[in-house]
PDB file of C-alpha atoms in Angstrom:
ATOM      1  CA  MET A  17      68.961  48.281 187.956  1.00 42.00           C
ATOM      2  CA  SER A  18      71.846  46.245 186.617  1.00 43.00           C
ATOM      3  CA  LYS A  19      75.394  46.818 187.720  1.00 40.00           C
ATOM      4  CA  ASP A  20      77.647  49.067 185.668  1.00 41.00           C
ATOM      5  CA  TRP A  21      81.047  48.138 184.278  1.00 38.00           C
ATOM      6  CA  ILE A  22      82.735  48.454 187.684  1.00 48.00           C
ATOM      7  CA  GLY A  23      79.972  46.832 189.673  1.00 48.00           C
ATOM      8  CA  ASN A  24      78.618  50.008 191.274  1.00 50.00           C
ATOM      9  CA  LYS A  25      74.913  50.705 190.793  1.00 49.00           C
ATOM     10  CA  ALA A  26      75.328  54.375 191.815  1.00 51.00           C
ATOM     11  CA  ALA A  27      77.893  55.100 189.073  1.00 46.00           C
ATOM     12  CA  THR A  28      75.190  55.464 186.415  1.00 44.00           C
ATOM     13  CA  PHE A  29      73.637  58.335 188.352  1.00 46.00           C
ATOM     14  CA  ALA A  30      77.005  59.948 188.989  1.00 48.00           C
ATOM     15  CA  THR A  31      77.826  59.758 185.278  1.00 42.00           C
ATOM     16  CA  LEU A  32      74.558  61.543 184.514  1.00 44.00           C
ATOM     17  CA  ALA A  33      75.280  64.119 187.263  1.00 47.00           C
ATOM     18  CA  ALA A  34      72.066  62.910 188.872  1.00 47.00           C
ATOM     19  CA  SER A  35      73.496  61.421 192.010  1.00 48.00           C
ATOM     20  CA  ASN A  36      73.164  62.603 195.565  1.00 52.00           C
ATOM     21  CA  HIS A  37      75.900  60.145 196.454  1.00 49.00           C
ATOM     22  CA  SER A  38      79.402  61.431 197.047  1.00 51.00           C
ATOM     23  CA  LYS A  39      82.634  59.972 198.292  1.00 56.00           C
ATOM     24  CA  GLY A  40      82.924  62.706 200.904  1.00 60.00           C
ATOM     25  CA  GLU A  41      80.449  64.516 203.069  1.00 62.00           C
ATOM     26  CA  ARG A  42      78.288  67.207 201.548  1.00 59.00           C
ATOM     27  CA  GLU A  43      79.246  70.791 202.286  1.00 63.00           C
ATOM     28  CA  VAL A  44      77.515  71.756 205.525  1.00 66.00           C
ATOM     29  CA  ASN A  45      75.846  74.869 204.111  1.00 70.00           C
ATOM     30  CA  ASP A  46      75.181  73.399 200.656  1.00 69.00           C
ATOM     31  CA  TYR A  47      77.881  75.612 199.105  1.00 74.00           C
ATOM     32  CA  TYR A  48      78.981  74.555 195.640  1.00 75.00           C
ATOM     33  CA  ALA A  49      80.598  77.264 193.536  1.00 82.00           C
ATOM     34  CA  THR A  50      79.362  77.960 190.015  1.00 88.00           C
ATOM     35  CA  GLU A  51      81.760  77.511 187.131  1.00 89.00           C
ATOM     36  CA  PRO A  52      82.257  81.019 185.636  1.00 92.00           C
ATOM     37  CA  LYS A  53      81.926  79.601 182.104  1.00 94.00           C
ATOM     38  CA  ALA A  54      78.284  78.735 182.889  1.00 93.00           C
ATOM     39  CA  VAL A  55      77.576  82.416 183.558  1.00 96.00           C
ATOM     40  CA  GLU A  56      79.349  83.445 180.364  1.00 96.00           C
ATOM     41  CA  LEU A  57      77.179  81.002 178.406  1.00 95.00           C
ATOM     42  CA  LEU A  58      74.041  82.362 180.073  1.00 95.00           C
ATOM     43  CA  LEU A  59      75.005  85.912 179.084  1.00 97.00           C
ATOM     44  CA  GLU A  60      75.486  84.806 175.467  1.00 95.00           C
ATOM     45  CA  LYS A  61      71.860  83.609 175.409  1.00 93.00           C
ATOM     46  CA  GLU A  62      70.049  86.140 177.578  1.00 94.00           C
ATOM     47  CA  LYS A  63      70.128  89.893 178.244  1.00 94.00           C
ATOM     48  CA  PHE A  64      69.478  91.230 181.736  1.00 97.00           C
ATOM     49  CA  SER A  65      68.749  94.613 183.283  1.00 96.00           C
ATOM     50  CA  SER A  66      71.793  96.671 184.214  1.00 96.00           C
ATOM     51  CA  ILE A  67      71.326  95.961 187.940  1.00 97.00           C
ATOM     52  CA  ILE A  68      71.534  92.395 189.219  1.00 98.00           C
ATOM     53  CA  LEU A  69      71.169  90.863 192.657  1.00 98.00           C
ATOM     54  CA  GLU A  70      73.330  87.824 193.432  1.00 98.00           C
ATOM     55  CA  PRO A  71      71.962  86.791 196.854  1.00 97.00           C
ATOM     56  CA  SER A  72      74.009  83.617 197.269  1.00 96.00           C
ATOM     57  CA  CYS A  73      77.356  84.943 196.047  1.00 95.00           C
ATOM     58  CA  GLY A  74      79.753  82.669 197.896  1.00 93.00           C
ATOM     59  CA  GLU A  75      83.249  83.612 196.760  1.00 93.00           C
ATOM     60  CA  GLY A  76      81.931  85.753 193.880  1.00 95.00           C
ATOM     61  CA  HIS A  77      82.161  83.371 190.938  1.00 95.00           C
ATOM     62  CA  ILE A  78      78.888  84.528 189.343  1.00 97.00           C
ATOM     63  CA  SER A  79      79.260  88.153 190.457  1.00 97.00           C
ATOM     64  CA  GLN A  80      82.741  88.539 188.952  1.00 97.00           C
ATOM     65  CA  VAL A  81      81.571  87.435 185.511  1.00 98.00           C
ATOM     66  CA  LEU A  82      78.616  89.827 185.729  1.00 98.00           C
ATOM     67  CA  LEU A  83      80.837  92.699 186.872  1.00 98.00           C
ATOM     68  CA  ASN A  84      83.337  91.977 184.090  1.00 98.00           C
ATOM     69  CA  SER A  85      80.432  92.064 181.631  1.00 97.00           C
ATOM     70  CA  GLY A  86      79.406  95.578 182.709  1.00 97.00           C
ATOM     71  CA  TYR A  87      76.546  94.836 185.092  1.00 98.00           C
ATOM     72  CA  ALA A  88      76.073  96.566 188.437  1.00 98.00           C
ATOM     73  CA  VAL A  89      75.894  93.686 190.893  1.00 98.00           C
ATOM     74  CA  LYS A  90      74.677  93.663 194.471  1.00 98.00           C
ATOM     75  CA  SER A  91      76.338  90.592 195.986  1.00 98.00           C
ATOM     76  CA  SER A  92      75.412  89.037 199.315  1.00 97.00           C
ATOM     77  CA  ASP A  93      75.389  85.716 201.109  1.00 96.00           C
ATOM     78  CA  LEU A  94      74.173  84.337 204.401  1.00 94.00           C
ATOM     79  CA  ILE A  95      77.748  83.262 205.199  1.00 93.00           C
ATOM     80  CA  ASN A  96      80.874  85.394 204.847  1.00 94.00           C
ATOM     81  CA  ARG A  97      83.050  83.753 202.209  1.00 92.00           C
ATOM     82  CA  GLY A  98      85.082  86.887 201.529  1.00 92.00           C
ATOM     83  CA  PHE A  99      82.888  88.403 198.819  1.00 95.00           C
ATOM     84  CA  GLY A 100      79.843  90.652 199.076  1.00 96.00           C
ATOM     85  CA  GLU A 101      77.932  91.589 202.185  1.00 97.00           C
ATOM     86  CA  VAL A 102      76.563  89.174 204.760  1.00 97.00           C
ATOM     87  CA  LYS A 103      72.785  89.245 204.425  1.00 97.00           C
ATOM     88  CA  ASP A 104      69.865  86.851 204.607  1.00 97.00           C
ATOM     89  CA  PHE A 105      68.170  86.866 201.202  1.00 97.00           C
ATOM     90  CA  PHE A 106      64.799  86.174 202.799  1.00 97.00           C
ATOM     91  CA  GLU A 107      64.997  89.530 204.591  1.00 97.00           C
ATOM     92  CA  VAL A 108      65.098  91.402 201.254  1.00 97.00           C
ATOM     93  CA  ASP A 109      61.659  92.956 200.673  1.00 97.00           C
ATOM     94  CA  GLU A 110      62.115  94.230 197.115  1.00 96.00           C
ATOM     95  CA  PHE A 111      64.698  94.578 194.388  1.00 97.00           C
ATOM     96  CA  CYS A 112      64.381  96.688 191.256  1.00 96.00           C
ATOM     97  CA  GLY A 113      66.503  94.605 188.913  1.00 97.00           C
ATOM     98  CA  ASP A 114      67.079  91.019 187.881  1.00 98.00           C
ATOM     99  CA  ILE A 115      68.282  88.132 190.053  1.00 98.00           C
ATOM    100  CA  ILE A 116      70.927  85.600 189.044  1.00 98.00           C
ATOM    101  CA  THR A 117      72.187  83.027 191.531  1.00 96.00           C
ATOM    102  CA  ASN A 118      73.040  79.444 192.383  1.00 95.00           C
ATOM    103  CA  PRO A 119      71.035  78.951 195.580  1.00 94.00           C
ATOM    104  CA  PRO A 120      71.631  76.267 198.182  1.00 91.00           C
ATOM    105  CA  TYR A 121      69.701  73.333 196.744  1.00 86.00           C
ATOM    106  CA  LYS A 122      67.946  72.499 199.998  1.00 87.00           C
ATOM    107  CA  VAL A 123      66.147  75.884 199.844  1.00 92.00           C
ATOM    108  CA  ALA A 124      66.135  76.340 196.062  1.00 91.00           C
ATOM    109  CA  LEU A 125      62.347  76.420 195.673  1.00 92.00           C
ATOM    110  CA  ASP A 126      62.114  79.012 198.449  1.00 94.00           C
ATOM    111  CA  PHE A 127      64.782  81.083 196.649  1.00 95.00           C
ATOM    112  CA  VAL A 128      62.843  80.947 193.380  1.00 94.00           C
ATOM    113  CA  LYS A 129      59.546  81.873 195.039  1.00 94.00           C
ATOM    114  CA  HIS A 130      61.081  84.726 197.030  1.00 97.00           C
ATOM    115  CA  SER A 131      62.907  86.021 193.945  1.00 97.00           C
ATOM    116  CA  LEU A 132      59.667  86.220 191.991  1.00 95.00           C
ATOM    117  CA  ASP A 133      57.973  87.949 194.933  1.00 96.00           C
ATOM    118  CA  ILE A 134      60.531  90.765 195.306  1.00 97.00           C
ATOM    119  CA  ILE A 135      61.183  91.842 191.705  1.00 96.00           C
ATOM    120  CA  PRO A 136      58.911  93.968 189.511  1.00 96.00           C
ATOM    121  CA  GLU A 137      56.686  92.277 186.928  1.00 92.00           C
ATOM    122  CA  GLY A 138      58.699  91.717 183.758  1.00 91.00           C
ATOM    123  CA  ASN A 139      62.087  91.416 185.461  1.00 95.00           C
ATOM    124  CA  LYS A 140      64.045  88.181 185.236  1.00 95.00           C
ATOM    125  CA  VAL A 141      65.189  85.447 187.590  1.00 96.00           C
ATOM    126  CA  ALA A 142      67.929  83.049 186.455  1.00 95.00           C
ATOM    127  CA  MET A 143      68.845  80.154 188.724  1.00 94.00           C
ATOM    128  CA  PHE A 144      71.640  77.660 188.308  1.00 94.00           C
ATOM    129  CA  LEU A 145      69.989  74.463 189.564  1.00 88.00           C
ATOM    130  CA  LYS A 146      70.362  70.725 189.278  1.00 86.00           C
ATOM    131  CA  LEU A 147      68.168  69.104 186.653  1.00 82.00           C
ATOM    132  CA  GLN A 148      66.325  67.271 189.431  1.00 83.00           C
ATOM    133  CA  PHE A 149      64.827  70.618 190.424  1.00 80.00           C
ATOM    134  CA  LEU A 150      62.237  70.002 187.711  1.00 79.00           C
ATOM    135  CA  GLU A 151      60.915  67.001 189.663  1.00 82.00           C
ATOM    136  CA  GLY A 152      58.763  66.726 192.767  1.00 81.00           C
ATOM    137  CA  LYS A 153      55.192  67.311 193.870  1.00 81.00           C
ATOM    138  CA  ALA A 154      55.801  70.722 195.489  1.00 81.00           C
ATOM    139  CA  ARG A 155      57.610  72.043 192.418  1.00 83.00           C
ATOM    140  CA  LYS A 156      54.925  70.594 190.117  1.00 83.00           C
ATOM    141  CA  GLU A 157      52.332  72.697 191.931  1.00 85.00           C
ATOM    142  CA  PHE A 158      54.631  75.726 191.755  1.00 85.00           C
ATOM    143  CA  TYR A 159      55.162  75.270 187.992  1.00 83.00           C
ATOM    144  CA  LYS A 160      51.403  75.228 187.371  1.00 85.00           C
ATOM    145  CA  GLU A 161      51.322  78.892 188.443  1.00 85.00           C
ATOM    146  CA  ASN A 162      54.883  79.822 187.428  1.00 82.00           C
ATOM    147  CA  PRO A 163      56.031  77.910 184.345  1.00 78.00           C
ATOM    148  CA  PRO A 164      59.650  78.477 183.289  1.00 77.00           C
ATOM    149  CA  LYS A 165      59.794  81.103 180.565  1.00 75.00           C
ATOM    150  CA  LYS A 166      62.916  79.928 178.761  1.00 67.00           C
ATOM    151  CA  ASP A 167      65.078  76.881 178.323  1.00 58.00           C
ATOM    152  CA  LEU A 168      68.551  78.074 177.388  1.00 57.00           C
ATOM    153  CA  ARG A 169      70.084  74.648 176.831  1.00 57.00           C
ATOM    154  CA  SER A 170      69.816  74.789 173.031  1.00 54.00           C
TER     155      SER A 170
END
């Protein structure tokens, strides 16, 4: 790869939001809050059941938008960040609603699989994930059995 205009090969990836490089250390628990506008845009494109589980709620950025939009939201997180209850998502056996979350990336595939396992057939799972989530051998195998239903980028 050739150098960019400032001589840094990694800058191209950062510009594309495709970089794992950062100037500081990554957050220990992979916590990166979701911009509320992203949730608003999702709700403009997609309708959800009246009850939603947000199992990685952090400080409530996603949950607050959902609550303000009239949804009943069950918010939880593995770590107490001052919003929702402290609960391990992988200990949830079933949920009779939809799931919307921004999971820790290091366990994102596990979050998607578990979400699909605990909701009724026909309910929805919406995940805020990095584009790189579409790559990888393990996810390729997963997508063969569970192809994404919608692409809301358009």
